XYZ file of C-alpha atoms in Angstrom:
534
model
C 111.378 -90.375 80.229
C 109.042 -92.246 77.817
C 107.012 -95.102 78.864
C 108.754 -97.823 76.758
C 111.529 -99.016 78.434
C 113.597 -102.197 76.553
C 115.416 -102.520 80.395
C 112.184 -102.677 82.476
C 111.341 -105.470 84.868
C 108.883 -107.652 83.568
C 107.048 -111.319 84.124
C 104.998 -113.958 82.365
C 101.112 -114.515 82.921
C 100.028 -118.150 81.552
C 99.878 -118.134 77.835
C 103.344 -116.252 77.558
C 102.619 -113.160 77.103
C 104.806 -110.687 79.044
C 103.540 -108.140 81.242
C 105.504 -104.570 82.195
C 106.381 -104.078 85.865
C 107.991 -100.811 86.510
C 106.754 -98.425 89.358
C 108.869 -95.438 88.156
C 106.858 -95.196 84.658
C 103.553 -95.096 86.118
C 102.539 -91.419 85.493
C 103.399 -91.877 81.729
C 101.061 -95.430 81.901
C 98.512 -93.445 83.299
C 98.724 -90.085 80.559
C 98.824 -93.072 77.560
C 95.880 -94.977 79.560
C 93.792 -91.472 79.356
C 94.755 -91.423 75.788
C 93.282 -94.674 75.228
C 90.122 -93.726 77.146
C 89.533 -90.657 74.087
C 89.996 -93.397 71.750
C 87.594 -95.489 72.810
C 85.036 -92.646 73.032
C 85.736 -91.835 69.217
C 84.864 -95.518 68.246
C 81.657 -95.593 70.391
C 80.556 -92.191 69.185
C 80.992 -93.104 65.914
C 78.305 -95.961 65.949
C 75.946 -93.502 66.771
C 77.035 -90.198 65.420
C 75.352 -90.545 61.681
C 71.909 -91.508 63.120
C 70.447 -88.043 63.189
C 72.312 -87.123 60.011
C 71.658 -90.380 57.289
C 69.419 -87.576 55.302
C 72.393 -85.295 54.297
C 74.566 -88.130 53.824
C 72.072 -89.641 51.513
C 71.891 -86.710 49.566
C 75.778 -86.226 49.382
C 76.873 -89.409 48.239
C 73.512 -89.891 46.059
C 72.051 -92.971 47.636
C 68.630 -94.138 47.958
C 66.668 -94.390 51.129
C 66.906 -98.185 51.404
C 70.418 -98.359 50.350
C 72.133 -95.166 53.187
C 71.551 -97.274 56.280
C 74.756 -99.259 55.764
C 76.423 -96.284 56.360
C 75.529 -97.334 60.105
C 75.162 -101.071 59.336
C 78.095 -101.855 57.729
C 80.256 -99.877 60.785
C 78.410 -101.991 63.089
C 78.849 -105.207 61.345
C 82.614 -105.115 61.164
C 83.028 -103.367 65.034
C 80.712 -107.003 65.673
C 83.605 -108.963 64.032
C 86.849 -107.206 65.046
C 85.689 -107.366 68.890
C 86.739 -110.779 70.134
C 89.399 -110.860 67.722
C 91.056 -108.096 69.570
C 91.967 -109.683 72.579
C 94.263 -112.271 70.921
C 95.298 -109.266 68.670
C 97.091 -107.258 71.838
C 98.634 -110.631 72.813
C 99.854 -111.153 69.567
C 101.269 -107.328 69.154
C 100.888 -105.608 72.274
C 98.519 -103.690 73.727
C 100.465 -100.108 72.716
C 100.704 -101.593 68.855
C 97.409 -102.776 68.618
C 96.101 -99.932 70.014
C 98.423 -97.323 68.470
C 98.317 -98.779 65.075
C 94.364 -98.870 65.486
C 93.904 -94.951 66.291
C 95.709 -94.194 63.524
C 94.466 -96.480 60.625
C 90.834 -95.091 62.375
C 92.033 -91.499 61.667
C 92.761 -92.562 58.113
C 89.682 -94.105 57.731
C 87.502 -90.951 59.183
C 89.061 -88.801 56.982
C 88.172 -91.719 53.838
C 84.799 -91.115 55.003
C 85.015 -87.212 54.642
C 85.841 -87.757 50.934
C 83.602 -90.235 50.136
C 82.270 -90.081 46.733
C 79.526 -92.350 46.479
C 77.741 -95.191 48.438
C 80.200 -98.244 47.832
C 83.446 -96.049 48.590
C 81.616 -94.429 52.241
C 80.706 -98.440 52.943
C 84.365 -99.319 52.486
C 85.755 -96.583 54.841
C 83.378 -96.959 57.783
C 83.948 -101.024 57.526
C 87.819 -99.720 58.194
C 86.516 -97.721 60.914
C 84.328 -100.120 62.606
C 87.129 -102.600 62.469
C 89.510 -100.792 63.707
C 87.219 -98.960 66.714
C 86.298 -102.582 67.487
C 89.956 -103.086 68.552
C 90.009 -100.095 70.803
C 86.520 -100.346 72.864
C 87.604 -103.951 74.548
C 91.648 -102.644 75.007
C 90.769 -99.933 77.453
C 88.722 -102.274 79.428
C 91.090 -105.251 79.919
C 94.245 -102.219 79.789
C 92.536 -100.651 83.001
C 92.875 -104.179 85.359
C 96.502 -104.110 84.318
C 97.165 -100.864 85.148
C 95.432 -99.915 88.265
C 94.765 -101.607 91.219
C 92.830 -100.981 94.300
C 90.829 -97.864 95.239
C 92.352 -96.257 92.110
C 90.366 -99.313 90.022
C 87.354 -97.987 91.097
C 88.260 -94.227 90.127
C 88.981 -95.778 86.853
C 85.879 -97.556 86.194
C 83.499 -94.778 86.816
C 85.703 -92.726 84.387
C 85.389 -95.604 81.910
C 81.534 -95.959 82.544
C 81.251 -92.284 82.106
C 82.507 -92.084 78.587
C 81.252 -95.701 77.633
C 77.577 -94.980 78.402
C 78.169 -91.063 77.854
C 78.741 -91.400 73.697
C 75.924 -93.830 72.655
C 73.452 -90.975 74.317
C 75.268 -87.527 72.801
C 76.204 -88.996 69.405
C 72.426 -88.081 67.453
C 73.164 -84.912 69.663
C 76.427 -83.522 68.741
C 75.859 -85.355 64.670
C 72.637 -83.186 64.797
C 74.482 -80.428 65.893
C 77.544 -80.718 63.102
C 75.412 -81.447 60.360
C 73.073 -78.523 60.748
C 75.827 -76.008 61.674
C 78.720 -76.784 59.431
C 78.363 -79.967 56.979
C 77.829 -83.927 57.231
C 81.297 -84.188 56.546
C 82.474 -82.806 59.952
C 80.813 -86.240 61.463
C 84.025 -87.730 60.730
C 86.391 -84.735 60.513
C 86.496 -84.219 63.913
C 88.252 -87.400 64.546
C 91.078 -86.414 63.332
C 92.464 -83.826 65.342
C 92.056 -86.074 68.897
C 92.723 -89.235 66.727
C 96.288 -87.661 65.691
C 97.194 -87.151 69.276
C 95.656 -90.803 70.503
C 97.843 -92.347 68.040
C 100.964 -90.116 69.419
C 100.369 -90.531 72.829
C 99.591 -94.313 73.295
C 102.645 -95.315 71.271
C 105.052 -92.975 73.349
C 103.721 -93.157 77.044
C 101.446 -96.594 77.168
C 104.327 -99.580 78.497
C 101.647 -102.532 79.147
C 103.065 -105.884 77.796
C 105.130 -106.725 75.063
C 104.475 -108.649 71.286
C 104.135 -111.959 71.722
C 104.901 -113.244 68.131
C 104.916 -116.517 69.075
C 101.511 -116.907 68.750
C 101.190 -116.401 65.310
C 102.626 -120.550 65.315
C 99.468 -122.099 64.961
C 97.402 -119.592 63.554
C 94.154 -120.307 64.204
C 92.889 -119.428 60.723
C 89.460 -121.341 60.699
C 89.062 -119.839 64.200
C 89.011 -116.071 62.418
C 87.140 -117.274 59.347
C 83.956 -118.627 61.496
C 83.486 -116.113 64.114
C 83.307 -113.826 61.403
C 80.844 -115.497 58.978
C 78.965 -116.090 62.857
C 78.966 -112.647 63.911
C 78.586 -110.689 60.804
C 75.786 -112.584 59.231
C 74.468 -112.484 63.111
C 74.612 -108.801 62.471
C 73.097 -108.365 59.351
C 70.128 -110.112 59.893
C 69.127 -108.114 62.819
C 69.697 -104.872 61.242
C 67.935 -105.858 57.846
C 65.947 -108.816 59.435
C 62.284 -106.653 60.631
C 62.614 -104.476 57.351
C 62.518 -107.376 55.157
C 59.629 -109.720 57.486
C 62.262 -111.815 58.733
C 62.392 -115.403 57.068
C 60.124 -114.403 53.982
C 63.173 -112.950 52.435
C 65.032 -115.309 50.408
C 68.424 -113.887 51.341
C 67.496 -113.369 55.445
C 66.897 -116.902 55.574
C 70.030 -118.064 53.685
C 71.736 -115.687 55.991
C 70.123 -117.289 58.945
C 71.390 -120.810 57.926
C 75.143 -119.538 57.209
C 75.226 -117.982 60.550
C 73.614 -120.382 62.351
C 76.221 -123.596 60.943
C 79.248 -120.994 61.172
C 78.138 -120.798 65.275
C 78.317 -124.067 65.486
C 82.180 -124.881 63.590
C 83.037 -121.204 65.665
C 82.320 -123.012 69.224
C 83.542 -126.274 67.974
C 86.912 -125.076 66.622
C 87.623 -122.633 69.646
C 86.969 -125.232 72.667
C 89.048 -128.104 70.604
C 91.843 -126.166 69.544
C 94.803 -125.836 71.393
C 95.710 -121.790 70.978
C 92.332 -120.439 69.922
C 91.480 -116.771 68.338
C 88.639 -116.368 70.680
C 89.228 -117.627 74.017
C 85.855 -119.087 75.542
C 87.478 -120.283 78.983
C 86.384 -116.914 80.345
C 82.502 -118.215 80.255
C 84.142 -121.005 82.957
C 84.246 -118.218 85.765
C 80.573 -118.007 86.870
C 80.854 -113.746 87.552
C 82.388 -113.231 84.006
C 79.193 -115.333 82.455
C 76.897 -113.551 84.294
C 78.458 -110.367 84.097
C 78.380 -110.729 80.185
C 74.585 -111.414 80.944
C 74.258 -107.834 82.746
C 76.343 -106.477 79.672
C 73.508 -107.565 77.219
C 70.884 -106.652 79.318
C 72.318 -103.090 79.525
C 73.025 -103.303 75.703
C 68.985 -103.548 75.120
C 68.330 -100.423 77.379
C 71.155 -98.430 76.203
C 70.695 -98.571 72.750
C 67.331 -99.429 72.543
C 66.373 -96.065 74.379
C 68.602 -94.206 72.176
C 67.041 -95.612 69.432
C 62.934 -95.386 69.754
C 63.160 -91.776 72.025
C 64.470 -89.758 68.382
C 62.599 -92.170 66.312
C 59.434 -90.930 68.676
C 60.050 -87.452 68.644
C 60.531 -87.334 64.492
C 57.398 -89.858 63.779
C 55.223 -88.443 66.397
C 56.571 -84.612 67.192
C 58.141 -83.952 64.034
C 61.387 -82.634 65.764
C 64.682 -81.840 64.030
C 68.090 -83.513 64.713
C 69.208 -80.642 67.637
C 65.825 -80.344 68.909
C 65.817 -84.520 69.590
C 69.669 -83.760 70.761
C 68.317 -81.420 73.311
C 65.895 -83.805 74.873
C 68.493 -86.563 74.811
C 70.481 -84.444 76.738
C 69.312 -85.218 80.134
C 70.235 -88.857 79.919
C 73.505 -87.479 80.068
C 73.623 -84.530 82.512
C 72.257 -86.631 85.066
C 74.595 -89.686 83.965
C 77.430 -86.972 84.427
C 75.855 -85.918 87.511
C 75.578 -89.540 89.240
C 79.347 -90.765 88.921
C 80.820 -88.814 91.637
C 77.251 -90.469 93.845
C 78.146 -93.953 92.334
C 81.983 -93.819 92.392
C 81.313 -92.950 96.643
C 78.771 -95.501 96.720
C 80.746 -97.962 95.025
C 83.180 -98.204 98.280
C 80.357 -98.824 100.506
C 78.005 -100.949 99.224
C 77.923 -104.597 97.975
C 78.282 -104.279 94.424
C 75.588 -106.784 93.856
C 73.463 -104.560 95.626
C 74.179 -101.728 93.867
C 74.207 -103.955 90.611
C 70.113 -104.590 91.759
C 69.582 -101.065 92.241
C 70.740 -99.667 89.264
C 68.736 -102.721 87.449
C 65.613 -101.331 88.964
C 65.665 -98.007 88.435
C 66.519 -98.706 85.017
C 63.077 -100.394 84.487
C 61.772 -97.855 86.610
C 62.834 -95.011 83.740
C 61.949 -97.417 80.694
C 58.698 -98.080 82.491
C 57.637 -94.323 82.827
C 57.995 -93.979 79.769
C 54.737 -96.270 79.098
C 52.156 -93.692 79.322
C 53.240 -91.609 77.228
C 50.793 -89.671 74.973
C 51.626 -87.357 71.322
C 52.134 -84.610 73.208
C 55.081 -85.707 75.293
C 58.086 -83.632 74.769
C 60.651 -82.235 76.650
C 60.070 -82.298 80.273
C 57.452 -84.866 79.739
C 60.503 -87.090 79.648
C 62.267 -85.116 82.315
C 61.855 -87.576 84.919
C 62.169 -90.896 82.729
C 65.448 -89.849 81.504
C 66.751 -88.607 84.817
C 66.264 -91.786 86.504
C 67.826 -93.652 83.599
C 71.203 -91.699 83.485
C 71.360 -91.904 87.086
C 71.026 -95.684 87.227
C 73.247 -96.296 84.415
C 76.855 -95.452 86.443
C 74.629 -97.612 89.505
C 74.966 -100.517 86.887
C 78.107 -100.201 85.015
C 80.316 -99.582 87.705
C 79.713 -102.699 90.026
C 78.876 -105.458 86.730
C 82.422 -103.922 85.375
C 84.404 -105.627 88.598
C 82.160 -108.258 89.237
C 82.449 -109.659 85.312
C 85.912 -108.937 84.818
C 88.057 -107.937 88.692
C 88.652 -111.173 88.835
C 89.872 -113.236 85.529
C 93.345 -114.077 85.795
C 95.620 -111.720 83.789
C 95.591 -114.717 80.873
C 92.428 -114.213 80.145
C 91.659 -110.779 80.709
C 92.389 -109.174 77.281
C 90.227 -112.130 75.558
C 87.605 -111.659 78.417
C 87.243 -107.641 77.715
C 86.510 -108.181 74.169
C 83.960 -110.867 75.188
C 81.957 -108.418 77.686
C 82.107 -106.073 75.355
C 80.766 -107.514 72.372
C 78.005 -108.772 74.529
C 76.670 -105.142 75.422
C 76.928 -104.819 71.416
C 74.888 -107.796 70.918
C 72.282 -106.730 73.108
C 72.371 -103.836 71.746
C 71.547 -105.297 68.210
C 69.452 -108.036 69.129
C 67.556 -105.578 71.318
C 66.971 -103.228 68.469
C 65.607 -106.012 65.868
C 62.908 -107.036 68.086
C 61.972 -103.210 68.907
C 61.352 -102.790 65.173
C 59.684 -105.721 64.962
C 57.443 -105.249 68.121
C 56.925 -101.792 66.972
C 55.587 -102.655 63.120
C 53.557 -105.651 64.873
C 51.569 -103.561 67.862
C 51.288 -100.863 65.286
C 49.025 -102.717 63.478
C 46.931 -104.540 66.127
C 46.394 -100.799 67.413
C 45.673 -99.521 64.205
C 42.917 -102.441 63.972
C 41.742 -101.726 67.179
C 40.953 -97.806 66.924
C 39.939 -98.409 63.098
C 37.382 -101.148 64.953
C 35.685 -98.526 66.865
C 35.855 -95.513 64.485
C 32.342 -96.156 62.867
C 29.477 -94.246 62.048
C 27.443 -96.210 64.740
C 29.563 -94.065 67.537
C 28.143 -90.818 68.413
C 31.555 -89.190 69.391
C 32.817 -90.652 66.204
C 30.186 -88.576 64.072
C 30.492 -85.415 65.968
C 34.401 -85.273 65.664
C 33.711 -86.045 61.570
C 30.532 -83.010 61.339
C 33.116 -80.370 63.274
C 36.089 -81.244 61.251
C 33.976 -80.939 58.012
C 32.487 -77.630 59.211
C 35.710 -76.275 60.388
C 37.591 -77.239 56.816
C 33.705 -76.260 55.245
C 34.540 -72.283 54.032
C 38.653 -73.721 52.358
C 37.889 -77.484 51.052
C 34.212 -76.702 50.052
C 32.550 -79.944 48.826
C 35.562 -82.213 49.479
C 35.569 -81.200 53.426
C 34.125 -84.126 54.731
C 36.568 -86.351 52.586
C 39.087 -84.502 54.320
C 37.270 -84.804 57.834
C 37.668 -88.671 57.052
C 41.309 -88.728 55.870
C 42.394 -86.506 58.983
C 40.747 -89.068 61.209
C 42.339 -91.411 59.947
C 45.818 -89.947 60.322
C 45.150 -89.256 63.834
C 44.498 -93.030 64.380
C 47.447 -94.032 62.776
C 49.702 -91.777 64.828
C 48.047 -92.995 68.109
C 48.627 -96.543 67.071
C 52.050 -95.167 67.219
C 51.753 -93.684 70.546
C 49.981 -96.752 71.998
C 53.462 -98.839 70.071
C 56.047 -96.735 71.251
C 54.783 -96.994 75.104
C 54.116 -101.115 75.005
C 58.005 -101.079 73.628
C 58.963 -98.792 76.725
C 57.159 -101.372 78.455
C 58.673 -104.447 77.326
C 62.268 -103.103 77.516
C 62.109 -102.534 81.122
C 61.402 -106.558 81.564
C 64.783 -108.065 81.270
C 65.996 -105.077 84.104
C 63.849 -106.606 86.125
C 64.208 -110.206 85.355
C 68.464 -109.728 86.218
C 67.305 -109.510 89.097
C 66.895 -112.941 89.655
C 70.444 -113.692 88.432
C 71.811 -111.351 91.679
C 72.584 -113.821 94.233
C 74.447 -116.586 92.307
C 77.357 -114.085 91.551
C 80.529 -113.937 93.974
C 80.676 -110.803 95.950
C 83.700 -108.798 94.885
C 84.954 -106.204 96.863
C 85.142 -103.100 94.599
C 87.829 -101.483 96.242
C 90.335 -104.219 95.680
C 89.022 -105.449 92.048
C 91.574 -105.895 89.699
C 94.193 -107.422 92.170
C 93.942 -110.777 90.499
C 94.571 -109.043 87.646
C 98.290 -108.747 88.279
């Protein structure tokens, strides 16, 4: 017996939308819900999966250096946009459509990307894709409090949390991996296989809700229009913003003003309107707003990490894609190691407790991080990384139920796609101020050691007279001009050094500073979150 079921019992949350109620399909729910948990890792691996790879891309689809990154940007901008769109989007067509139809067209669209013959067509195809993931990431979240109920909800969100936080970290791993062992082509190749059976799967076992066409009367077409002008110019400045100084750019500050009056019409339209796109009554429920806040908070450490640890070890250690992947890896292995610990926990403790601890020990692994010198490698960030994948299932888990275990079924699928695209715009907004903290303490470092590397310094001379004697019997006369120029690229990698470990430093602030935001949430028992879903 298949999961859809014309005859099943079924009822009506708030806005109309009607919700599946039939015990005796509840194995096939759970096989499509799995399903939709694979599908969701695609679309989150994706964002990440090109990092370690933009080189060979560049050079297959002949684009310059400036131009390749919106093979990363453009997927990010259009995930941005499609996010809180998708809740009304499974109201509107289901959550088995929308998410059916989405795996699919995603499958399409990875295999557009294999073919890709030059830099406009790959831009096209991963805008597809990071629309269409977009839909999926927020789906499994709000499809999980339908579903499941009780101790079972808490099974489910350490499985979730596993793959959510699991992809960001082994995407420059396994891209590294694919790239150097078969081609840049099999980044999006291997989507299609899983992506084939996702799209099978869902649509014959998943039996959540049914299409509510009805909403289409009213169709909040200004809504769609300004959250997308918001959130994708919001995206593109942060990505191009620190490489182009910010407001000195002509176009970063027209940007700025587009996306700062389309925020304002977005909010406007959404709270006035009677059957909005984007449903900001969520934000009402004091856990759900501060939930979204954890979400963000956890968007700057997850990405950011994932971001300056390979940009370290290539600037600084000159390491390949695979040998970055295999330093990476211990974010995960102990990640994968903590969720049986955190799933146990999870029934004990007060999940705002556990919420706090995970928070610190966060910090704790950002902040280790601090002292790090240019010869840090692999087990030098052993212990840093452990105690970040550990706390990372201590966070998700408990600011999962807290944010979203208890919005009433109505506003769960628009509330998902909220939460989510909060961890995203951490995650972004996180990443343009690294870049910019990084190019701005690089220089006051720079100025610093350049400050004190005079002739006046005795240690100063004596490291110049042995360089030039050791590079005396190959350079010859031009020794000590080399002497001077290797100096000086030792000073500019430890302004590095010093700007990679103040960054580590400032990320683990806002860890600590959620801390303060612990007691005004509602304790929510984990082991019954996702009742009021139902």
């Amino acid at each position: 017996m298949t999961a859809i079921d014309s005859g099943a019992a079924t009822h009506t949350d708030d806005e109309g939308t009607i919700l599946v109620d039939h015990p005796e399909v509840k194995s096939s729910n759970t096989i499509g819900f799995v399903a939709m948990v694979v599908g969701m890792f695609m679309a989150i691996l994706d964002i990440q999966i090109v990092a370690s790879s933009l080189s060979e891309i560049q050079a297959g689809i002949s684009a310059s250096r400036e131009e390749i990154s919106w093979v990363q940007t453009s997927y990010l901008i259009a995930e941005v946009v499609m996010i809180p769109l998708s809740g009304w989007l499974s109201h509107v067509l289901s959550t088995r459509v929308l998410f059916a139809v989405s795996a699919g067209m995603f499958t399409i669209a990875s295999m557009a990307c294999a073919v890709a013959w030059n830099l406009e067509s790959m831009i096209l195809f991963r805008v597809l894709q990071g629309f269409l993931g977009g839909a999926m990431i927020p789906t499994v979240f709000a499809t999980s409090y339908l579903l499941f109920r009780g101790p079972k909800q808490g099974m489910v969100t350490v499985f979730i949390g596993l793959v959510a936080t699991m992809a960001p970290t082994i995407g420059p791993t396994l891209g590294g991996y694919l790239t150097d062992t078969f081609s840049w082509h099999w980044l999006f190749l291997m989507n299609v296989l899983p992506g084939i059976i996702v799209t099978i799967v869902v649509w014959t076992q998943l039996d959540v809700d049914r299409p509510n066409l009805n909403l289409l009367k009213g169709f909040d077409l200004p809504g769609i229009l300004f959250v997308a002008l918001f959130l994708g110019c919001l995206q593109y400045v942060l990505e191009e913003g620190p490489g182009d100084d910010w407001l000195q750019s002509d176009e970063i500050a027209l940007l700025c003003v587009v996306c700062a009056v389309s925020a304002i019409l977005f909010f406007w339209r959404e709270l006035t309107t009677p059957h909005p796109v984007v449903d900001l009554r969520a934000f009402a429920n004091p856990n759900f707003a501060l939930g979204c806040l954890f979400s963000f908070i956890v968007g700057i450490g997850l990405y950011g990490s994932v971001y300056v640890m390979p940009l370290f070890l290539s600037m600084v250690r000159g390491y390949n894609a695979l040998e970055i992947g295999w330093v990476l890896m211990v974010t995960g292995g102990f990640q994968f190691l903590s969720a049986p610990l955190a799933g146990a926990l999870s029934k004990k403790l007060d999940p705002r407790l556990m919420l706090g601890l995970g928070l610190v020990f966060f910090g704790l692994g950002l902040y280790l991080s601090h002292t790090l010198t240019a010869d840090w490698s692999y087990w030098e960030f052993f212990l840093p990384q452990a105690v970040r994948g550990i706390s990372l299932m201590f966070i998700f888990i408990p600011v999962n139920a807290l944010a979203l275990g208890t919005l009433p079924p109505h506003l769960l699928k628009g509330g998902a796609g909220l939460y989510n695209l909060m961890r995203n715009l951490g995650g972004a907004i996180g990443l343009a101020v690294i870049n910019t903290l990084l190019t701005n303490r690089h220089d006051l470092h720079l100025w610093h050691l350049k400050e004190n590397l005079t002739a006046a310094r005795d240690s100063v001379t004596n490291a110049l007279n042995g360089m030039t004697a050791m590079l005396g019997p190959v350079m010859g006369s031009d020794a000590h001009q080399m002497a001077v120029k290797t100096l000086g690229r030792l000073a500019e990698r430890e302004a590095w050094v010093l700007s990679f470990g103040d960054v580590f430093q400032l990320m683990a602030i806002p860890f600590v500073a959620g801390l303060l935001f612990l007691p005004v949430m509602r304790k929510v028992d984990l082991g019954s979150a996702g009742k009021d879903a139902h």
